[in-house]
Short mmCIF file of C-alpha atoms in Angstrom, two decimals:
data_model
loop_
_atom_site.label_atom_id
_atom_site.label_comp_id
_atom_site.label_asym_id
_atom_site.label_seq_id
_atom_site.Cartn_x
_atom_site.Cartn_y
_atom_site.Cartn_z
CA MET A 25 70.00 -6.81 188.75
CA ALA A 26 67.14 -8.60 187.08
CA ASP A 27 66.79 -8.87 183.45
CA LEU A 28 63.49 -8.19 180.80
CA SER A 29 63.49 -11.84 180.06
CA THR A 30 63.39 -12.74 184.13
CA ARG A 31 60.76 -10.09 184.52
CA GLN A 32 58.93 -11.68 181.93
CA GLN A 33 59.01 -15.04 183.33
CA GLN A 34 57.70 -13.77 186.77
CA LEU A 35 54.80 -12.05 185.07
CA TRP A 36 53.81 -15.16 182.95
CA GLN A 37 53.74 -17.10 186.29
CA LEU A 38 51.87 -14.76 188.16
CA LEU A 39 49.26 -14.60 185.64
CA CYS A 40 49.00 -18.32 185.24
CA GLU A 41 48.80 -18.64 189.48
CA THR A 42 45.95 -15.99 189.14
CA ALA A 43 44.02 -17.11 186.01
CA SER A 44 41.61 -19.77 185.12
CA LYS A 45 42.54 -20.07 181.77
CA GLN A 46 46.37 -19.66 180.64
CA PRO A 47 46.66 -16.31 178.69
CA MET A 48 48.97 -15.36 175.84
CA LEU A 49 51.79 -12.96 177.27
CA ARG A 50 54.48 -11.36 174.43
CA LEU A 51 56.92 -8.65 174.24
CA SER A 52 55.31 -5.70 172.79
CA ARG A 53 55.97 -4.92 169.37
CA THR A 54 55.47 -1.29 169.91
CA ASP A 55 57.15 0.96 172.61
CA ASP A 56 54.02 1.99 174.25
CA CYS A 57 54.54 -0.80 176.89
CA PHE A 58 56.88 -3.96 177.43
CA TRP A 59 54.21 -6.70 177.13
CA ILE A 60 50.53 -7.45 175.64
CA CYS A 61 48.43 -9.93 177.25
CA ASP A 62 44.92 -11.49 175.80
CA LEU A 63 43.55 -12.11 179.63
CA PRO A 64 40.42 -9.65 179.08
CA ARG A 65 39.34 -11.62 176.16
CA ARG A 66 39.66 -14.88 177.99
CA ILE A 67 37.75 -13.93 181.40
CA SER A 68 35.54 -11.59 182.16
CA ASP A 69 36.41 -10.50 185.82
CA THR A 70 40.02 -9.45 185.80
CA ALA A 71 39.85 -6.92 188.67
CA GLN A 72 41.63 -9.34 191.07
CA ILE A 73 44.33 -10.55 188.56
CA ARG A 74 44.92 -6.66 187.92
CA THR A 75 45.07 -5.74 191.65
CA ARG A 76 47.94 -8.59 192.04
CA LEU A 77 49.67 -7.57 188.99
CA GLU A 78 49.81 -3.92 190.17
CA ALA A 79 50.99 -4.96 193.66
CA ALA A 80 53.85 -6.98 192.35
CA GLY A 81 55.07 -3.56 190.46
CA TYR A 82 53.50 -4.00 186.93
CA SER A 83 51.37 -1.08 185.61
CA VAL A 84 48.38 -2.50 183.37
CA THR A 85 46.19 -0.65 180.85
CA THR A 86 43.52 -1.91 178.77
CA GLY A 87 44.19 -1.11 175.02
CA GLU A 88 41.23 1.01 173.54
CA THR A 89 41.12 -0.39 170.02
CA ASP A 90 42.30 -4.19 170.84
CA GLY A 91 41.22 -4.92 174.35
CA LEU A 92 44.32 -6.34 175.28
CA TRP A 93 46.22 -5.53 178.50
CA HIS A 94 49.12 -3.34 177.93
CA ILE A 95 51.68 -4.21 180.65
CA ASP A 96 54.38 -2.44 181.78
CA LEU A 97 57.12 -1.64 184.68
CA SER A 98 56.46 0.49 187.18
CA PRO A 99 58.35 3.79 186.78
CA ASN A 100 60.78 3.04 190.08
CA ASP A 101 61.49 -0.64 189.36
CA VAL A 102 65.10 -1.94 189.66
CA LEU A 103 65.63 -2.60 185.79
CA TYR A 104 65.94 1.24 185.54
CA THR A 105 68.70 1.57 188.00
CA PRO A 106 71.94 3.04 186.55
CA PRO A 107 75.05 0.99 185.89
CA ALA A 108 77.42 0.75 189.12
CA GLU A 109 80.19 0.84 186.56
CA ARG A 110 80.96 1.93 183.02
CA PRO A 111 81.32 -0.98 180.67
CA CYS A 112 84.83 -1.67 179.09
CA LEU A 113 85.09 -2.03 175.35
CA PRO A 114 83.77 -5.39 174.44
CA LYS A 115 86.00 -7.89 172.95
CA ARG A 116 83.46 -8.99 170.62
CA SER A 117 83.09 -6.53 167.49
CA ALA A 118 79.32 -7.19 167.38
CA LEU A 119 78.49 -5.59 170.42
CA HIS A 120 80.74 -2.16 169.64
CA THR A 121 77.54 -0.75 168.49
CA LEU A 122 75.45 -1.30 171.71
CA TYR A 123 78.64 -0.20 173.49
CA ALA A 124 78.82 3.16 171.52
CA LEU A 125 74.96 3.75 172.44
CA CYS A 126 75.68 2.61 175.93
CA ARG A 127 78.17 5.31 176.32
CA LEU A 128 76.20 8.06 174.68
CA LEU A 129 73.39 7.53 177.40
CA LEU A 130 75.91 7.42 180.23
CA ALA A 131 77.49 10.64 178.94
CA HIS A 132 73.95 12.38 179.24
CA PRO A 133 72.18 11.35 182.20
CA ALA A 134 68.90 12.61 182.75
CA PRO A 135 66.06 12.81 185.35
CA GLN A 136 63.69 9.96 184.75
CA GLU A 137 60.56 12.40 184.30
CA GLU A 138 62.64 13.90 181.58
CA GLN A 139 63.15 10.67 179.73
CA PRO A 140 61.02 9.56 176.89
CA MET A 141 59.68 6.20 178.07
CA PRO A 142 58.99 4.76 174.75
CA LEU A 143 62.75 5.06 173.72
CA VAL A 144 63.65 3.72 177.33
CA ARG A 145 61.27 0.70 176.28
CA ALA A 146 62.95 0.15 172.94
CA LEU A 147 66.63 0.31 174.28
CA MET A 148 65.80 -2.21 177.26
CA LYS A 149 64.18 -4.63 174.83
CA LEU A 150 67.48 -4.81 173.13
CA SER A 151 68.59 -6.79 175.80
CA VAL A 152 66.19 -9.92 174.58
CA LEU A 153 67.01 -9.69 170.74
CA GLU A 154 69.07 -11.98 168.88
CA ALA A 155 72.68 -10.18 168.05
CA GLY A 156 72.27 -9.41 164.72
CA GLU A 157 68.75 -7.92 165.06
CA ARG A 158 70.06 -6.02 168.15
CA SER A 159 72.99 -4.61 166.29
CA ARG A 160 70.36 -3.48 163.55
CA GLN A 161 68.16 -1.88 166.14
CA ALA A 162 70.97 -0.10 168.02
CA VAL A 163 72.24 1.67 165.03
CA LYS A 164 68.65 2.97 164.59
CA LEU A 165 68.50 3.83 168.28
CA TYR A 166 71.56 5.57 168.36
CA SER A 167 70.37 7.96 165.38
CA LEU A 168 67.44 8.61 167.44
CA CYS A 169 69.31 9.49 170.54
CA ALA A 170 71.67 11.88 168.39
CA GLU A 171 68.80 13.44 166.99
CA ARG A 172 67.18 14.17 170.50
CA LEU A 173 70.72 15.57 171.51
CA ASN A 174 70.63 17.77 168.69
CA HIS A 175 67.49 19.15 169.74
CA ARG A 176 68.55 19.46 173.48
CA LEU A 177 65.99 16.53 174.36
CA ALA A 178 66.79 14.10 177.52
CA LEU A 179 67.98 10.92 176.32
CA PRO A 180 66.89 7.46 177.74
CA PHE A 181 69.61 6.83 180.42
CA ALA A 182 67.46 4.83 182.35
CA ALA A 183 68.18 1.86 179.97
CA CYS A 184 71.70 2.09 180.59
CA GLY A 185 71.91 -0.48 183.68
CA LEU A 186 70.54 -3.08 181.33
CA LEU A 187 72.51 -2.33 178.54
CA VAL A 188 75.68 -2.52 180.41
CA LYS A 189 74.43 -5.95 181.95
CA THR A 190 73.77 -7.10 178.33
CA ILE A 191 77.02 -6.15 177.03
CA GLN A 192 79.07 -7.90 179.66
CA GLU A 193 77.06 -11.02 179.86
CA GLU A 194 77.19 -11.36 175.69
CA ASP A 195 80.81 -10.45 176.00
CA ALA A 196 81.61 -13.15 178.36
CA LYS A 197 79.85 -15.64 176.24
#
C-alpha cells in the first residue's frame, strides 16, 4: 500500500512533468483536502494539467477565496483500503495513543459514503507528522471520534489501513 508522502511525491512529479513553471505543493493545513497547489496563479491555461491529475486519480477544485488548487484523492483510492490485519500492541509507548485510536476505528466500521471525509483526511495526515505532533493530534482526534460515537455518527474508518501501516512502520524503527 502506498502512503501519503509517496502520493505527494507522485503528485509533485506529475505537476512538474506537465507544468511549464514549478508549482508550490504542500500538505493542506485544513482538512477540506490533502494538498494545496499554486499552479493556477503561475500559469493561465491549467485545463490540460487538471485533466491529467484527474486521470491519475486526484480530485481538483479551485478555492473560491484563494484561487489555489485544492487537491484530494479520489474516493476509491487504495489508501482508503481497510487493513488486512489488526495491529498488535506497539512496543514503543509513543505509539499507544495512535494504537488506541486505530482500535476504536476498527471496532466501528462504516460505509465510506457515511464517513466524515475531513476527519478521514485529518487521521491520514497523522502518518506524515513527527512523533510528538502525531501523539498530540491523535489525542484530539480520539476525542472527536468518541464524541461522534456518543451521537451515533459514523467514524472515519477509511483511515484505518494507513494508520495500521504507520503503527507497524514506526514500531519497527
